[in-house]
Short mmCIF file of C-alpha atoms in Angstrom, two decimals:
data_model
loop_
_atom_site.label_atom_id
_atom_site.label_comp_id
_atom_site.label_asym_id
_atom_site.label_seq_id
_atom_site.Cartn_x
_atom_site.Cartn_y
_atom_site.Cartn_z
CA MET A 1 104.31 113.76 102.68
CA HIS A 2 102.86 111.89 105.60
CA ASP A 3 101.74 113.37 108.92
CA ILE A 4 104.42 112.35 111.47
CA LYS A 5 101.90 112.98 114.30
CA PHE A 6 99.53 110.38 112.78
CA ILE A 7 102.39 107.89 112.50
CA ARG A 8 103.52 108.52 116.02
CA GLU A 9 100.05 108.00 117.46
CA ASN A 10 99.03 105.16 115.07
CA PRO A 11 102.15 103.22 114.22
CA GLU A 12 100.38 99.86 113.74
CA ALA A 13 97.57 101.27 111.60
CA PHE A 14 100.08 103.16 109.50
CA THR A 15 102.22 100.05 109.09
CA GLN A 16 99.32 97.90 107.98
CA ALA A 17 98.15 100.48 105.45
CA MET A 18 101.65 101.01 104.04
CA ARG A 19 102.22 97.24 103.73
CA ARG A 20 99.40 97.15 101.20
CA ARG A 21 101.91 98.94 98.95
CA GLY A 22 104.81 96.56 99.76
CA PRO A 23 107.23 95.58 102.53
CA PHE A 24 107.40 98.23 105.22
CA ASP A 25 108.78 98.72 108.75
CA ALA A 26 107.83 101.76 110.79
CA HIS A 27 110.55 101.30 113.37
CA PRO A 28 113.17 103.58 111.66
CA ILE A 29 110.57 106.37 111.47
CA THR A 30 109.35 106.09 115.05
CA SER A 31 112.91 105.76 116.36
CA LEU A 32 114.10 108.88 114.53
CA ASP A 33 110.96 110.74 115.58
CA GLN A 34 111.64 109.85 119.21
CA LEU A 35 115.29 110.82 118.88
CA LEU A 36 114.38 114.12 117.25
CA ARG A 37 111.88 115.09 119.84
CA GLY A 38 114.32 114.14 122.63
CA SER A 39 117.15 116.13 120.99
CA ILE A 40 114.97 119.21 120.55
CA THR A 41 113.83 119.05 124.16
CA GLU A 42 117.47 118.61 125.40
CA VAL A 43 118.70 121.53 123.24
CA GLU A 44 115.89 123.76 124.52
CA GLN A 45 116.58 122.82 128.12
CA LEU A 46 120.31 123.34 127.77
CA LYS A 47 119.82 126.74 126.14
CA ALA A 48 117.40 127.80 128.87
CA GLU A 49 119.84 126.66 131.58
CA LEU A 50 122.74 128.34 129.82
CA ASN A 51 120.84 131.63 129.51
CA THR A 52 119.77 131.57 133.18
CA LYS A 53 123.24 130.76 134.50
CA SER A 54 124.98 133.17 132.12
CA ARG A 55 122.71 135.98 133.29
CA ALA A 56 123.32 135.09 136.95
CA PHE A 57 127.07 135.02 136.29
CA GLY A 58 126.91 138.41 134.64
CA ASP A 59 124.85 139.86 137.45
CA PHE A 60 127.42 138.76 140.02
CA LYS A 61 130.19 140.34 137.98
CA ARG A 62 128.41 143.60 137.47
CA GLN A 63 127.70 143.85 141.17
CA GLY A 64 131.33 143.24 142.01
CA GLY A 65 130.63 139.95 143.76
CA GLU A 66 132.08 136.47 143.28
CA PRO A 67 129.85 133.95 141.51
CA PRO A 68 129.20 130.65 143.29
CA ALA A 69 132.02 128.24 142.68
CA GLY A 70 130.07 125.83 140.54
CA LEU A 71 128.35 128.41 138.32
CA PHE A 72 131.09 128.95 135.76
CA PRO A 73 131.87 125.24 135.37
CA ASP A 74 128.11 124.62 134.83
CA ILE A 75 128.18 127.10 132.04
CA ILE A 76 131.13 125.41 130.44
CA VAL A 77 129.36 122.05 130.66
CA CYS A 78 126.23 123.44 129.01
CA LYS A 79 128.22 124.94 126.17
CA GLY A 80 130.14 121.77 125.72
CA ARG A 81 127.05 119.61 125.56
CA LEU A 82 125.43 121.99 123.07
CA ALA A 83 128.59 121.87 120.92
CA HIS A 84 128.64 118.07 121.10
CA ILE A 85 125.01 117.89 119.99
CA ALA A 86 125.57 120.42 117.19
CA GLY A 87 128.57 118.45 115.87
CA ASN A 88 126.91 115.01 116.04
CA PRO A 89 124.66 114.21 113.07
CA ASN A 90 122.90 111.55 115.14
CA LEU A 91 121.94 114.14 117.76
CA ASN A 92 121.72 117.48 115.96
CA PRO A 93 118.00 118.16 115.53
CA ASP A 94 118.51 119.58 112.02
CA ASP A 95 120.44 116.52 110.90
CA VAL A 96 118.08 114.08 112.51
CA LYS A 97 115.10 115.83 110.89
CA LYS A 98 116.82 115.52 107.48
CA GLN A 99 117.24 111.79 108.05
CA LEU A 100 113.59 111.50 109.06
CA ASP A 101 112.36 113.60 106.13
CA ALA A 102 114.46 111.51 103.73
CA ILE A 103 112.57 108.37 104.83
CA LEU A 104 109.20 110.04 104.70
CA ASP A 105 109.89 111.55 101.29
CA ALA A 106 110.47 108.03 99.90
CA LEU A 107 107.17 106.66 101.15
CA PRO A 108 104.22 106.57 98.78
CA ASN A 109 100.71 107.72 99.66
CA LEU A 110 98.49 105.40 101.65
CA PRO A 111 95.86 103.63 99.48
CA ALA A 112 92.20 104.34 100.03
CA ALA A 113 90.17 101.62 101.68
CA ASP A 114 88.35 100.64 98.46
CA VAL A 115 91.54 100.24 96.42
CA PRO A 116 92.08 96.54 95.61
CA ASP A 117 95.25 94.88 96.85
CA GLY A 118 97.55 93.57 94.13
CA ALA A 119 101.10 93.32 92.93
CA GLY A 120 100.69 94.80 89.46
CA GLU A 121 98.45 95.61 86.51
CA ASP A 122 97.06 92.10 86.30
CA GLU A 123 95.20 92.77 89.57
CA ASN A 124 93.56 95.99 88.29
CA VAL A 125 89.78 95.86 88.19
CA ALA A 126 87.66 96.77 85.12
CA ILE A 127 84.64 98.66 86.42
CA LYS A 128 83.22 100.09 83.17
CA HIS A 129 83.26 99.45 79.47
CA TRP A 130 82.01 101.84 76.78
CA GLY A 131 81.69 101.39 72.99
CA ASP A 132 82.12 98.41 70.73
CA PRO A 133 85.76 97.53 70.09
CA ARG A 134 86.59 97.12 66.47
CA HIS A 135 87.95 93.66 65.80
CA ASP A 136 89.55 93.64 62.38
CA PRO A 137 92.42 91.20 61.60
CA ALA A 138 93.56 93.54 58.85
CA ALA A 139 93.71 96.66 61.06
CA ALA A 140 97.01 98.43 60.81
CA GLU A 141 98.94 100.14 63.58
CA HIS A 142 99.10 103.91 63.78
CA PHE A 143 102.67 104.31 62.55
CA ASP A 144 101.81 102.50 59.30
CA ILE A 145 98.54 104.47 58.87
CA GLY A 146 100.15 107.77 59.73
CA ALA A 147 103.31 107.63 57.63
CA PRO A 148 101.57 108.60 54.34
CA LEU A 149 99.61 111.23 56.27
CA GLY A 150 102.63 113.08 57.71
CA LEU A 151 103.76 110.99 60.71
CA ASP A 152 107.54 111.25 60.30
CA PHE A 153 109.76 109.38 62.71
CA GLU A 154 112.76 109.07 60.42
CA SER A 155 113.44 112.81 60.17
CA ALA A 156 113.00 113.23 63.93
CA GLN A 157 115.49 110.41 64.52
CA ALA A 158 118.08 112.29 62.51
CA VAL A 159 117.42 115.56 64.30
CA ALA A 160 116.67 114.57 67.94
CA GLY A 161 117.21 110.82 68.28
CA ALA A 162 114.80 108.07 69.34
CA ARG A 163 111.33 108.78 70.77
CA PHE A 164 110.75 112.04 68.85
CA VAL A 165 108.47 112.69 65.90
CA TYR A 166 107.67 115.30 63.29
CA LEU A 167 103.93 115.76 62.67
CA ARG A 168 103.47 117.19 59.21
CA GLY A 169 100.47 118.33 57.21
CA PRO A 170 97.27 116.43 58.16
CA MET A 171 98.96 114.91 61.24
CA ALA A 172 99.95 118.31 62.60
CA ARG A 173 96.45 119.65 61.97
CA LEU A 174 94.78 116.64 63.59
CA ASN A 175 97.05 116.92 66.62
CA ARG A 176 96.19 120.59 66.97
CA ALA A 177 92.51 119.93 66.51
CA LEU A 178 92.47 117.29 69.22
CA GLY A 179 94.10 119.61 71.76
CA GLN A 180 91.80 122.50 70.96
CA PHE A 181 88.73 120.29 71.09
CA MET A 182 89.76 118.99 74.51
CA LEU A 183 90.43 122.48 75.89
CA ASP A 184 87.08 123.78 74.66
CA ALA A 185 85.25 120.83 76.14
CA HIS A 186 86.86 121.28 79.58
CA THR A 187 86.57 125.07 79.71
CA LEU A 188 83.17 125.61 78.03
CA HIS A 189 81.32 122.61 79.43
CA ASN A 190 83.25 121.09 82.36
CA GLY A 191 83.97 124.15 84.46
CA TYR A 192 87.79 124.23 84.24
CA THR A 193 89.80 127.43 83.97
CA GLU A 194 92.34 127.42 81.18
CA VAL A 195 95.93 128.22 82.22
CA ALA A 196 99.05 128.74 80.11
CA PRO A 197 101.70 127.65 82.72
CA PRO A 198 105.49 127.68 82.92
CA LEU A 199 107.15 124.73 81.17
CA LEU A 200 110.29 125.18 83.35
CA VAL A 201 109.99 124.87 87.16
CA ARG A 202 112.17 124.93 90.22
CA ASP A 203 113.02 122.10 92.54
CA GLU A 204 110.35 123.15 95.02
CA ALA A 205 107.61 122.72 92.47
CA MET A 206 108.78 119.27 91.48
CA TYR A 207 109.04 118.30 95.14
CA GLY A 208 105.54 119.53 95.81
CA THR A 209 103.97 117.15 93.37
CA THR A 210 106.39 114.29 94.29
CA GLN A 211 108.53 114.17 91.18
CA LEU A 212 111.44 114.90 93.55
CA PRO A 213 113.43 113.42 95.07
CA LYS A 214 112.40 109.89 94.14
CA PHE A 215 111.86 110.29 90.41
CA ALA A 216 114.51 112.75 89.36
CA GLU A 217 115.85 110.42 86.66
CA ASP A 218 112.47 110.44 84.87
CA SER A 219 112.71 114.15 84.05
CA PHE A 220 115.04 116.46 82.14
CA ARG A 221 116.99 119.14 84.01
CA THR A 222 118.43 122.31 82.45
CA THR A 223 121.88 123.69 83.08
CA ASP A 224 120.57 126.43 85.34
CA GLY A 225 118.85 123.90 87.67
CA ARG A 226 115.27 124.13 86.47
CA TRP A 227 113.21 121.14 85.25
CA LEU A 228 111.21 120.63 82.09
CA ILE A 229 107.77 119.67 83.27
CA PRO A 230 106.92 115.98 82.83
CA THR A 231 103.24 117.02 83.10
CA ALA A 232 101.29 120.22 83.57
CA GLU A 233 100.18 118.77 86.85
CA VAL A 234 103.40 120.21 88.31
CA SER A 235 102.75 123.84 87.27
CA LEU A 236 98.99 123.77 87.87
CA THR A 237 99.00 122.10 91.32
CA ASN A 238 101.69 124.45 92.54
CA LEU A 239 99.41 127.43 91.84
CA VAL A 240 98.25 126.97 95.50
CA ARG A 241 101.69 126.38 96.91
CA GLU A 242 102.19 128.03 100.35
CA LYS A 243 98.71 129.62 100.16
CA ILE A 244 95.78 129.65 102.58
CA LEU A 245 92.57 129.67 100.58
CA SER A 246 89.13 130.52 101.87
CA GLU A 247 86.73 127.56 102.02
CA ALA A 248 84.44 129.49 99.70
CA GLU A 249 87.13 129.44 96.96
CA LEU A 250 86.98 125.63 96.72
CA PRO A 251 86.96 123.78 94.44
CA LEU A 252 89.49 125.26 92.05
CA ARG A 253 89.64 123.54 88.66
CA PHE A 254 92.47 124.17 86.22
CA THR A 255 93.28 122.83 82.75
CA ALA A 256 96.25 123.32 80.42
CA LEU A 257 97.46 122.03 77.05
CA THR A 258 101.25 121.81 77.20
CA PRO A 259 104.21 119.96 75.85
CA CYS A 260 105.48 117.41 78.40
CA PHE A 261 108.97 116.05 78.63
CA ARG A 262 110.01 112.67 80.06
CA SER A 263 113.28 110.81 79.92
CA GLU A 264 111.40 107.46 79.91
CA ALA A 265 114.06 106.03 82.26
CA GLY A 266 113.64 102.34 82.54
CA ALA A 267 111.53 102.14 79.34
CA ALA A 268 114.22 100.57 77.18
CA GLY A 269 112.65 98.18 74.76
CA LYS A 270 109.09 99.30 75.53
CA ASP A 271 106.92 100.88 72.74
CA THR A 272 110.01 101.70 70.65
CA ARG A 273 107.90 102.34 67.58
CA GLY A 274 105.30 105.01 67.27
CA LEU A 275 103.72 107.66 69.51
CA ILE A 276 102.82 105.69 72.58
CA ARG A 277 105.99 106.51 74.52
CA GLN A 278 107.83 109.72 73.53
CA HIS A 279 110.31 112.08 75.21
CA GLN A 280 108.14 115.06 74.12
CA PHE A 281 104.37 114.93 73.78
CA ASP A 282 101.30 117.17 74.21
CA LYS A 283 98.77 116.55 76.93
CA VAL A 284 95.69 118.26 78.28
CA GLU A 285 95.85 118.13 82.04
CA LEU A 286 93.09 118.60 84.66
CA VAL A 287 93.86 119.61 88.18
CA SER A 288 91.38 120.14 91.04
CA ILE A 289 92.00 121.65 94.47
CA THR A 290 89.16 120.64 96.82
CA HIS A 291 87.82 120.44 100.32
CA PRO A 292 88.75 117.13 101.90
CA ASP A 293 85.12 116.04 102.15
CA ALA A 294 84.60 116.62 98.41
CA SER A 295 87.63 115.00 96.89
CA ASP A 296 86.04 111.56 96.28
CA ALA A 297 83.15 113.14 94.41
CA GLU A 298 85.59 115.35 92.52
CA HIS A 299 87.60 112.31 91.53
CA GLU A 300 84.50 110.76 89.94
CA ARG A 301 83.61 114.07 88.26
CA MET A 302 87.14 114.44 86.79
CA THR A 303 87.14 110.91 85.45
CA VAL A 304 83.76 111.47 83.82
CA CYS A 305 85.15 114.63 82.15
CA ALA A 306 88.00 112.56 80.64
CA GLU A 307 85.55 109.87 79.59
CA GLY A 308 83.42 112.48 77.88
CA ILE A 309 86.25 113.25 75.47
CA LEU A 310 86.58 109.61 74.46
CA GLU A 311 82.86 109.27 74.01
CA ALA A 312 82.59 112.42 71.92
CA LEU A 313 85.30 111.03 69.65
CA GLY A 314 83.57 107.63 69.49
CA LEU A 315 86.59 105.81 70.91
CA PRO A 316 85.82 102.52 72.81
CA TYR A 317 87.41 102.47 76.24
CA ARG A 318 87.30 100.84 79.67
CA ARG A 319 87.79 102.34 83.14
CA MET A 320 90.20 100.47 85.37
CA LEU A 321 90.47 100.84 89.16
CA LEU A 322 94.20 100.43 89.84
CA CYS A 323 95.39 98.04 92.57
CA THR A 324 97.85 99.02 95.26
CA GLY A 325 100.84 97.62 93.28
CA ASP A 326 100.12 99.56 90.11
CA MET A 327 99.07 102.87 91.59
CA GLY A 328 101.28 105.98 91.27
CA PHE A 329 103.46 107.23 94.10
CA ALA A 330 101.32 110.24 95.10
CA ALA A 331 97.90 108.68 94.55
CA ARG A 332 95.52 107.28 97.19
CA LYS A 333 93.18 106.11 94.41
CA THR A 334 93.48 106.05 90.63
CA PHE A 335 91.22 105.34 87.69
CA ASP A 336 92.98 104.61 84.42
CA LEU A 337 91.11 104.97 81.12
CA GLU A 338 92.26 102.50 78.50
CA VAL A 339 91.31 103.08 74.86
CA TRP A 340 90.84 100.24 72.36
CA LEU A 341 93.48 100.11 69.61
CA PRO A 342 92.46 97.84 66.78
CA GLY A 343 95.93 97.78 65.30
CA GLN A 344 97.44 96.55 68.57
CA LYS A 345 94.32 94.52 69.30
CA ARG A 346 94.30 95.53 72.91
CA TYR A 347 93.43 98.35 75.35
CA ARG A 348 96.11 100.93 76.12
CA GLU A 349 96.21 103.58 78.82
CA ILE A 350 95.18 107.03 77.60
CA SER A 351 94.34 108.75 80.83
CA SER A 352 95.10 108.41 84.51
CA CYS A 353 92.92 110.27 87.04
CA SER A 354 94.15 110.29 90.67
CA ASN A 355 93.02 111.53 93.99
CA CYS A 356 96.10 112.42 96.04
CA GLY A 357 94.28 113.45 99.21
CA ASP A 358 96.40 115.81 101.28
CA PHE A 359 99.68 114.08 100.28
CA GLN A 360 100.85 116.80 97.86
CA ALA A 361 99.26 119.59 99.89
CA ARG A 362 101.52 118.78 102.87
CA ARG A 363 104.56 119.11 100.67
CA MET A 364 103.32 122.42 99.24
CA THR A 365 101.88 123.75 102.51
CA ALA A 366 98.62 124.34 100.59
CA ARG A 367 95.76 124.94 102.97
CA TYR A 368 92.26 126.42 103.30
CA ARG A 369 90.61 128.14 106.26
CA PRO A 370 87.27 126.57 107.28
CA GLN A 371 84.34 128.98 107.61
CA THR A 372 83.91 127.95 111.24
CA PRO A 373 84.91 130.92 113.50
CA LYS A 374 88.50 130.82 114.75
CA ALA A 375 89.13 127.56 112.84
CA LYS A 376 92.78 126.76 112.02
CA PRO A 377 93.86 126.24 108.42
CA GLU A 378 93.62 122.66 107.11
CA PHE A 379 95.25 120.96 104.18
CA VAL A 380 93.38 120.93 100.86
CA HIS A 381 93.08 117.81 98.73
CA THR A 382 94.61 117.74 95.23
CA LEU A 383 93.59 115.68 92.20
CA ASN A 384 94.99 115.42 88.70
CA GLY A 385 94.07 113.68 85.46
CA SER A 386 95.01 113.42 81.80
CA ALA A 387 92.12 114.48 79.64
CA LEU A 388 93.72 113.48 77.46
CA ALA A 389 97.25 112.58 76.24
CA VAL A 390 96.99 114.13 72.79
CA GLY A 391 99.46 111.83 71.04
CA ARG A 392 97.82 108.70 72.37
CA THR A 393 94.41 110.06 71.32
CA LEU A 394 95.72 110.70 67.86
CA VAL A 395 96.87 107.05 67.80
CA ALA A 396 93.38 105.90 68.82
CA VAL A 397 91.68 108.13 66.21
CA LEU A 398 93.93 106.76 63.42
CA GLU A 399 93.47 103.09 64.31
CA ASN A 400 89.72 103.22 65.06
CA ASN A 401 88.86 105.30 61.98
CA GLN A 402 91.16 103.77 59.38
CA ASN A 403 89.77 102.71 56.02
CA ALA A 404 90.89 100.01 53.65
CA ASP A 405 92.26 102.50 51.11
CA GLY A 406 94.59 104.07 53.71
CA SER A 407 92.40 107.10 54.39
CA VAL A 408 91.19 108.06 57.90
CA THR A 409 87.69 109.33 58.64
CA VAL A 410 87.71 112.37 60.90
CA PRO A 411 85.44 112.03 63.95
CA PRO A 412 82.46 114.44 63.54
CA ALA A 413 83.37 116.25 66.74
CA LEU A 414 86.68 117.21 65.17
CA VAL A 415 85.44 118.34 61.76
CA PRO A 416 84.87 121.94 62.83
CA TYR A 417 88.42 122.06 64.20
CA MET A 418 89.74 120.63 60.92
CA GLY A 419 88.29 123.33 58.72
CA GLY A 420 85.48 121.10 57.55
CA VAL A 421 87.79 118.28 56.44
CA GLU A 422 86.06 114.90 56.99
CA LEU A 423 88.56 112.57 55.43
CA LEU A 424 92.37 112.44 55.63
CA THR A 425 93.81 111.01 52.38
CA PRO A 426 97.37 109.77 51.93
CA SER A 427 99.49 112.06 49.84
CA ILE A 428 101.93 109.38 48.81
#
């Protein structure tokens, strides 16, 4: 959510910043804002006038006197004007505010100054490479490697339809090992507090992290009106919803391993085979709640934490700074981590770490109170990142550690989580 006061006072600066995201005209916002403030002022003045004249009229009656000739007609005029305003959606302050909020709700966050301009992913900037990508013309893709190891799409298709999977035997164990390894790394070494959050949330929570109203079709809704979380970011970030934290509490750092559920609306024909794009998948999420002055440093810290998982697993990757045209709705700046997949012979996104500034905090009314005496509460900054998407990490492990005989070498960091197993061997 944007600060209407900032837009009102800086319409040109806001327009120029928003146009980095795409075509934009601030006039509907400033016009509705002016109308809203005018309507509120008129309603307040009319109510004050009506109260004053109604009291005067009553005083005359109680004292047995005759009110001035124009007093009662003035009261009727005030009531009529108030009724007209209340019944006109273009004048009623509540209705005008809904129109204004609807426009503001549909606007993405303003990009940070150092975010490159661009129309799409081709304009993203690679700012770091790690590891030596494996270039092997004979490298197989993960669904072919995984099938003899327990990656079962056919049974899932019969039970749940497309974009679901059964993980059986070694695949189920490897998936579990990856999630536990990530959680341990983030809680024992990176300073995050583990949370087991709700998987079903209300409209307000989805609105707070900007999944609603714009992206409703991307998520699944239950018959009682709750939403299956598309990411644990929703549950974790809303931990500070409608709270005023002390400055000393910041930063707060949360992590969770949860199933995530996405409808993949608009993804027809994309990644139809394999684990890259599923309706249900596991993900370890990182969320930070910070002081505004610390969010840029926290963004770098969070990204390094995600990179640390890839490096510990020996998975080559690159860090991409997303351009304005490829950045998510709520983000002011995003780093994507893309892991090398030998079977696909290209880099694929495995993590996205974003600094949202105060954009989500305004929707959630999440604030902190500065330590300065008598200071008013200010909005916190929120950040979120995948560290990592477990299914995509499993894909990367299979493709980067495949052997010619169909076996897969377990990364050393995962061996303790695999009960000492160092090699996954096909059973069929």
